[in-house]
Amino acid sequence: MSHRKLSIAFTLLLLLGFAVSQAQPLKTEEPAFIYASPDAHTTPDYQKVIPLLLAEWEAAYQPIRPGSTGRVVLKVYTNSGMGLRTPPGLVLALADALVERGFARENITIADLDTRRLRASGYLPALSDGGATFHGMPVISLDNPKYHLKDWFYESPLPPHPLLKGAEEGKNLELLEGDEDRKSFLPAPLLFNLDFWINLPVAFHHPILGMSGATANAGVWSVSNQSRFFSRPVSAASSTVEIAAIPELQRSWLFSIMSLEAYQIIGGPRFNSYYTQSRPEVILSADPLLIDRYALAAINASRIQRGFDPISPDPLFFRYGESLDLGSANLDSTRLKSVQ
């Protein structure tokens, strides 16, 4: 093995040790179920992988069956466009698995924030074609005002992003109590009239959050007026965690599934193919912090292999998330269950 490869391997061990030492384990730590293809150069076969992962989760917890409503929401990520989106193959395989378990396809809804980006990512048909379905499943935009319930919002004194408001530099921009711009409306379709929702995030480096993944997709990427949170790392991390930890959102959140078919190591959320990597790995867990820690290790490994430093400092949302019992960022190997 070359000196460079030894150096990379040693650095990765240090990163893993640092991640474990920084985490403060909760009383109960959820496992993660991971499928890794033996062929490192293939795209995951989701029609094979998803049933395997669901079966492992059901064996550890309980069968996935229709409840009182028979409705499910799949929260995808489309903010970066076609190149860095929740893989459609994953969504279709998951929908097929849910149909096999008794759910009607028309009761499986695909949701994300923005209609335009859902369309640009291929989840909505072209305007000229009409319609709002993806392979028989309804597709909705969470920023539609009809999903904004007046009493269900996350309130913060942070103003909208300066680019949107033309704010003057140095001006005190904190908003007064009662100002509508303090509100970010919560995703009502993930809160009410459903059996559960499943989080389907994408991993990428984010200049303010450090990284975006399962926690962010359930947090800031699920509410209106979210650009204001990205003014500084502390507000981005705290808002992401506080939204994701809202009890009503937690109550209906079954788990997250992340594919590493495409992840971006530098410069997100804007897609850049030069910095996009791929691994034939899919991870399922009820703990978003564990998924994000695993994804961060993959991002940092790719950064090191390409001559870049790991992401630093460690993203703040890990620490905040543990303080609110959102999960545990402890990447101990005993929590990672290989599925084949």
Coordinates of C-alpha atoms in Angstrom, one line a residue:
M1 CA 0.0 0.0 0.0
S2 CA 1.4 3.4 -0.9
H3 CA 2.3 6.1 1.7
R4 CA -0.6 8.2 0.4
K5 CA -3.1 5.4 0.9
L6 CA -1.8 4.7 4.4
S7 CA -2.0 8.4 5.2
I8 CA -5.7 8.5 4.0
A9 CA -6.6 5.4 6.0
F10 CA -5.0 6.7 9.1
T11 CA -6.7 10.1 8.7
L12 CA -10.1 8.3 8.3
L13 CA -9.5 6.3 11.5
L14 CA -8.7 9.6 13.3
L15 CA -11.9 11.1 11.9
L16 CA -14.0 8.1 13.0
G17 CA -12.4 8.2 16.5
F18 CA -13.1 11.9 16.8
A19 CA -16.7 11.4 15.8
V20 CA -17.2 8.7 18.4
S21 CA -15.4 10.7 21.1
Q22 CA -17.5 13.8 20.5
A23 CA -20.8 12.0 20.7
Q24 CA -22.6 11.7 24.1
P25 CA -24.6 8.5 23.8
L26 CA -28.3 8.7 24.7
K27 CA -29.9 6.0 26.9
T28 CA -31.2 4.3 23.8
E29 CA -29.3 4.5 20.6
E30 CA -31.2 3.5 17.4
P31 CA -29.4 1.3 14.9
A32 CA -28.8 1.9 11.3
F33 CA -29.3 -0.7 8.6
I34 CA -26.8 -0.4 5.7
Y35 CA -26.7 -2.0 2.3
A36 CA -23.4 -1.7 0.4
S37 CA -23.1 -3.3 -3.0
P38 CA -20.0 -5.5 -3.4
D39 CA -19.5 -3.7 -6.8
A40 CA -18.3 -0.2 -5.9
H41 CA -19.0 1.1 -9.4
T42 CA -22.7 0.3 -9.6
T43 CA -25.9 2.2 -8.8
P44 CA -27.9 0.6 -6.0
D45 CA -30.5 -1.8 -7.2
Y46 CA -33.3 -0.2 -5.2
Q47 CA -35.9 -2.8 -6.1
K48 CA -33.6 -5.3 -4.3
V49 CA -32.2 -3.0 -1.6
I50 CA -35.3 -1.3 -0.2
P51 CA -37.2 -4.6 0.5
L52 CA -34.1 -5.9 2.3
L53 CA -33.8 -2.8 4.5
L54 CA -37.5 -2.6 5.3
A55 CA -37.5 -6.3 6.3
E56 CA -34.6 -5.7 8.7
W57 CA -36.4 -2.7 10.2
E58 CA -39.6 -4.6 10.6
A59 CA -37.7 -7.5 12.3
A60 CA -36.2 -5.1 14.8
Y61 CA -39.4 -3.0 15.4
Q62 CA -42.8 -3.9 14.0
P63 CA -44.5 -4.6 10.6
I64 CA -45.3 -1.7 8.4
R65 CA -49.0 -1.8 7.8
P66 CA -51.8 0.7 6.9
G67 CA -53.2 2.5 9.9
S68 CA -56.3 4.6 10.5
T69 CA -55.8 6.8 7.4
G70 CA -53.7 4.6 5.1
R71 CA -51.8 7.7 4.0
V72 CA -48.0 8.0 3.8
V73 CA -45.9 11.0 2.8
L74 CA -42.4 10.6 1.3
K75 CA -40.4 13.8 2.0
V76 CA -37.9 14.1 -0.9
Y77 CA -35.1 16.6 -1.4
T78 CA -35.1 18.5 -4.7
N79 CA -33.6 21.9 -3.8
S80 CA -30.4 21.3 -5.8
G81 CA -32.1 20.2 -9.0
M82 CA -31.7 17.1 -11.2
G83 CA -28.1 16.4 -10.4
L84 CA -28.5 16.1 -6.6
R85 CA -32.0 14.9 -5.7
T86 CA -33.6 12.0 -3.9
P87 CA -33.1 9.2 -6.5
P88 CA -36.4 8.5 -8.3
G89 CA -35.5 4.8 -8.3
L90 CA -35.4 4.8 -4.5
V91 CA -38.8 6.5 -4.4
L92 CA -40.4 4.0 -6.8
A93 CA -38.9 1.0 -5.0
L94 CA -40.2 2.3 -1.6
A95 CA -43.6 3.0 -3.1
D96 CA -43.7 -0.6 -4.5
A97 CA -42.8 -2.0 -1.1
L98 CA -45.5 0.0 0.6
V99 CA -48.1 -1.1 -1.9
E100 CA -47.1 -4.7 -1.2
R101 CA -47.8 -4.0 2.4
G102 CA -51.3 -2.8 1.7
F103 CA -51.1 0.9 1.0
A104 CA -52.8 2.3 -2.1
R105 CA -50.4 4.0 -4.5
E106 CA -52.7 7.0 -4.7
N107 CA -52.4 7.4 -0.9
I108 CA -48.6 7.7 -1.1
T109 CA -47.8 11.4 -1.5
I110 CA -44.4 12.8 -2.6
A111 CA -43.6 16.2 -1.0
D112 CA -41.0 18.9 -1.0
L113 CA -40.9 22.6 -0.6
D114 CA -41.0 24.1 -4.0
T115 CA -43.1 23.3 -7.1
R116 CA -40.6 24.7 -9.5
R117 CA -37.8 22.5 -8.1
L118 CA -40.0 19.5 -7.9
R119 CA -40.6 20.0 -11.6
A120 CA -37.0 20.6 -12.4
S121 CA -36.0 17.4 -10.6
G122 CA -38.4 15.3 -12.6
Y123 CA -41.0 14.6 -9.8
L124 CA -43.6 16.8 -11.5
P125 CA -44.4 16.7 -15.2
A126 CA -43.7 19.6 -17.6
L127 CA -46.3 22.4 -17.4
S128 CA -47.3 21.6 -21.0
D129 CA -48.1 18.0 -20.0
G130 CA -50.2 19.0 -17.0
G131 CA -51.0 16.9 -14.0
A132 CA -49.4 16.6 -10.5
T133 CA -48.5 13.0 -10.1
F134 CA -45.3 10.8 -10.3
H135 CA -46.0 7.2 -11.4
G136 CA -49.5 7.4 -9.9
M137 CA -48.5 9.2 -6.7
P138 CA -49.7 12.7 -5.9
V139 CA -46.9 15.3 -5.7
I140 CA -47.4 18.4 -3.5
S141 CA -45.4 21.5 -2.7
L142 CA -45.2 22.3 1.0
D143 CA -44.8 26.0 0.3
N144 CA -48.4 26.1 -1.0
P145 CA -50.3 28.5 1.3
K146 CA -53.2 25.9 1.7
Y147 CA -50.8 23.9 3.8
H148 CA -50.0 26.8 6.1
L149 CA -52.1 26.5 9.2
K150 CA -52.2 29.7 11.2
D151 CA -51.4 28.1 14.6
W152 CA -48.7 25.8 13.3
F153 CA -45.4 27.6 12.7
Y154 CA -41.9 27.9 14.0
E155 CA -41.2 31.4 15.2
S156 CA -37.8 33.1 15.3
P157 CA -36.8 36.8 15.4
L158 CA -34.4 36.2 12.4
P159 CA -35.6 38.2 9.3
P160 CA -35.9 36.9 5.8
H161 CA -32.6 36.7 3.9
P162 CA -31.1 40.1 3.2
L163 CA -31.1 39.4 -0.6
L164 CA -34.9 39.0 -0.4
K165 CA -35.5 42.1 1.7
G166 CA -32.8 44.6 0.5
A167 CA -31.6 45.0 4.1
E168 CA -29.0 47.6 4.9
E169 CA -25.6 46.3 6.2
G170 CA -25.2 46.9 9.9
K171 CA -28.9 47.5 10.6
N172 CA -30.5 45.6 13.5
L173 CA -32.7 43.2 11.6
E174 CA -34.3 41.3 14.4
L175 CA -38.1 41.2 13.9
L176 CA -40.5 42.3 16.6
E177 CA -43.0 39.9 18.1
G178 CA -46.1 39.5 16.0
D179 CA -44.3 40.2 12.7
E180 CA -45.4 37.7 10.1
D181 CA -41.8 37.4 8.8
R182 CA -40.9 35.8 12.2
K183 CA -42.9 32.7 11.2
S184 CA -41.9 29.7 9.2
F185 CA -45.0 27.5 8.7
L186 CA -44.7 23.9 9.5
P187 CA -45.4 21.2 6.9
A188 CA -49.0 20.3 7.7
P189 CA -49.0 17.3 5.4
L190 CA -46.3 15.7 7.6
L191 CA -48.3 16.5 10.8
F192 CA -51.9 15.6 10.2
N193 CA -54.1 13.1 8.5
L194 CA -51.4 10.5 7.8
D195 CA -50.2 7.2 9.2
F196 CA -46.5 8.2 8.9
W197 CA -44.0 10.0 6.8
I198 CA -40.5 8.9 5.6
N199 CA -37.6 11.2 5.2
L200 CA -35.6 10.7 2.0
P201 CA -32.6 13.1 2.2
V202 CA -29.5 13.8 0.1
A203 CA -26.1 14.5 1.6
F204 CA -24.0 17.4 0.6
H205 CA -21.5 20.0 2.0
H206 CA -23.3 23.2 3.1
P207 CA -21.3 26.4 3.7
I208 CA -23.4 27.4 6.7
L209 CA -24.7 24.1 8.2
G210 CA -21.5 22.3 7.5
M211 CA -23.5 19.5 5.9
S212 CA -27.1 18.9 4.9
G213 CA -28.7 15.5 5.2
A214 CA -31.4 13.8 7.1
T215 CA -31.7 16.4 9.9
A216 CA -31.9 19.3 7.5
N217 CA -34.3 17.7 5.2
A218 CA -36.7 17.2 8.1
G219 CA -35.9 20.6 9.5
V220 CA -35.2 23.7 7.5
W221 CA -35.9 22.1 4.1
S222 CA -39.5 21.4 5.3
V223 CA -40.7 24.8 6.3
S224 CA -41.6 28.1 4.6
N225 CA -39.4 31.2 4.9
Q226 CA -36.3 29.1 5.6
S227 CA -33.6 31.1 3.8
R228 CA -33.4 33.5 6.8
F229 CA -31.9 30.7 9.0
F230 CA -28.8 30.6 6.9
S231 CA -27.3 33.9 8.0
R232 CA -24.9 32.2 10.4
P233 CA -24.0 28.7 11.6
V234 CA -25.5 29.0 15.0
S235 CA -28.9 30.0 13.8
A236 CA -28.9 27.5 11.0
A237 CA -28.0 24.6 13.3
S238 CA -30.4 25.6 16.1
S239 CA -33.3 26.1 13.7
T240 CA -32.7 22.9 11.9
V241 CA -32.7 20.8 15.1
E242 CA -35.6 22.6 16.8
I243 CA -37.8 22.1 13.8
A244 CA -36.9 18.5 13.3
A245 CA -37.4 17.9 17.0
I246 CA -41.0 19.3 17.1
P247 CA -43.1 16.5 18.9
E248 CA -45.9 16.5 16.3
L249 CA -43.3 16.1 13.5
Q250 CA -41.5 13.4 15.5
R251 CA -44.7 11.5 16.2
S252 CA -45.5 10.7 12.6
W253 CA -41.8 10.4 11.4
L254 CA -41.2 6.7 10.8
F255 CA -37.5 6.7 9.7
S256 CA -35.1 8.1 7.1
I257 CA -33.5 6.5 4.1
M258 CA -30.5 8.0 2.5
S259 CA -28.8 6.8 -0.7
L260 CA -25.2 7.7 -1.4
E261 CA -25.8 7.3 -5.1
A262 CA -24.8 11.0 -5.3
Y263 CA -23.4 13.2 -2.6
Q264 CA -21.6 16.5 -3.0
I265 CA -18.3 17.1 -1.0
I266 CA -17.9 20.9 -1.7
G267 CA -20.1 23.8 -2.5
G268 CA -23.7 22.7 -1.9
P269 CA -26.6 23.3 -2.1
R270 CA -25.9 24.4 -5.7
F271 CA -25.2 21.3 -7.7
N272 CA -21.6 20.9 -9.0
S273 CA -20.9 17.7 -10.8
Y274 CA -17.1 18.1 -10.4
Y275 CA -17.5 17.7 -6.6
T276 CA -20.1 15.0 -6.7
Q277 CA -19.2 11.5 -5.6
S278 CA -21.0 8.2 -5.5
R279 CA -21.1 5.1 -3.4
P280 CA -23.5 2.1 -3.9
E281 CA -24.7 2.4 -0.3
V282 CA -28.1 3.0 1.2
I283 CA -28.7 3.6 4.9
L284 CA -32.0 3.4 6.9
S285 CA -32.4 4.6 10.5
A286 CA -34.9 6.2 12.8
D287 CA -31.9 8.4 14.0
P288 CA -31.2 11.3 11.6
L289 CA -28.0 12.2 13.5
L290 CA -26.6 8.8 13.0
I291 CA -27.4 8.9 9.2
D292 CA -25.8 12.3 9.0
R293 CA -22.7 11.3 10.9
Y294 CA -22.3 8.3 8.5
A295 CA -22.8 10.6 5.5
L296 CA -20.3 13.1 6.9
A297 CA -17.7 10.4 7.2
A298 CA -18.3 9.5 3.5
I299 CA -18.0 13.2 2.5
N300 CA -14.8 13.7 4.5
A301 CA -13.3 10.5 3.1
S302 CA -13.9 11.7 -0.4
R303 CA -12.5 15.2 0.4
I304 CA -9.3 13.6 1.8
Q305 CA -8.9 11.3 -1.2
R306 CA -9.2 14.4 -3.5
G307 CA -6.7 16.4 -1.5
F308 CA -9.1 18.6 0.5
D309 CA -9.4 19.0 4.3
P310 CA -12.3 17.4 6.1
I311 CA -15.3 19.6 6.9
S312 CA -14.3 21.8 9.9
P313 CA -15.5 22.7 12.5
D314 CA -17.7 19.7 13.3
P315 CA -21.3 20.8 12.2
L316 CA -23.0 22.3 15.2
F317 CA -26.4 20.5 14.7
F318 CA -24.9 17.3 15.9
R319 CA -24.3 18.7 19.4
Y320 CA -27.6 20.6 19.4
G321 CA -29.5 17.6 18.2
E322 CA -28.2 15.4 21.0
S323 CA -29.1 18.1 23.5
L324 CA -32.8 17.9 22.3
D325 CA -32.8 14.1 22.2
L326 CA -33.2 14.1 18.4
G327 CA -30.8 11.2 18.3
S328 CA -27.1 10.3 18.8
A329 CA -24.2 11.1 16.6
N330 CA -22.2 8.2 18.1
L331 CA -20.9 6.3 15.1
D332 CA -19.9 3.2 17.0
S333 CA -19.7 0.1 14.7
T334 CA -22.1 -1.8 17.0
R335 CA -24.9 0.5 15.8
L336 CA -24.3 -0.2 12.1
K337 CA -26.0 -3.3 10.9
S338 CA -24.9 -4.6 7.5
V339 CA -27.7 -5.9 5.2
Q340 CA -27.1 -8.2 2.3

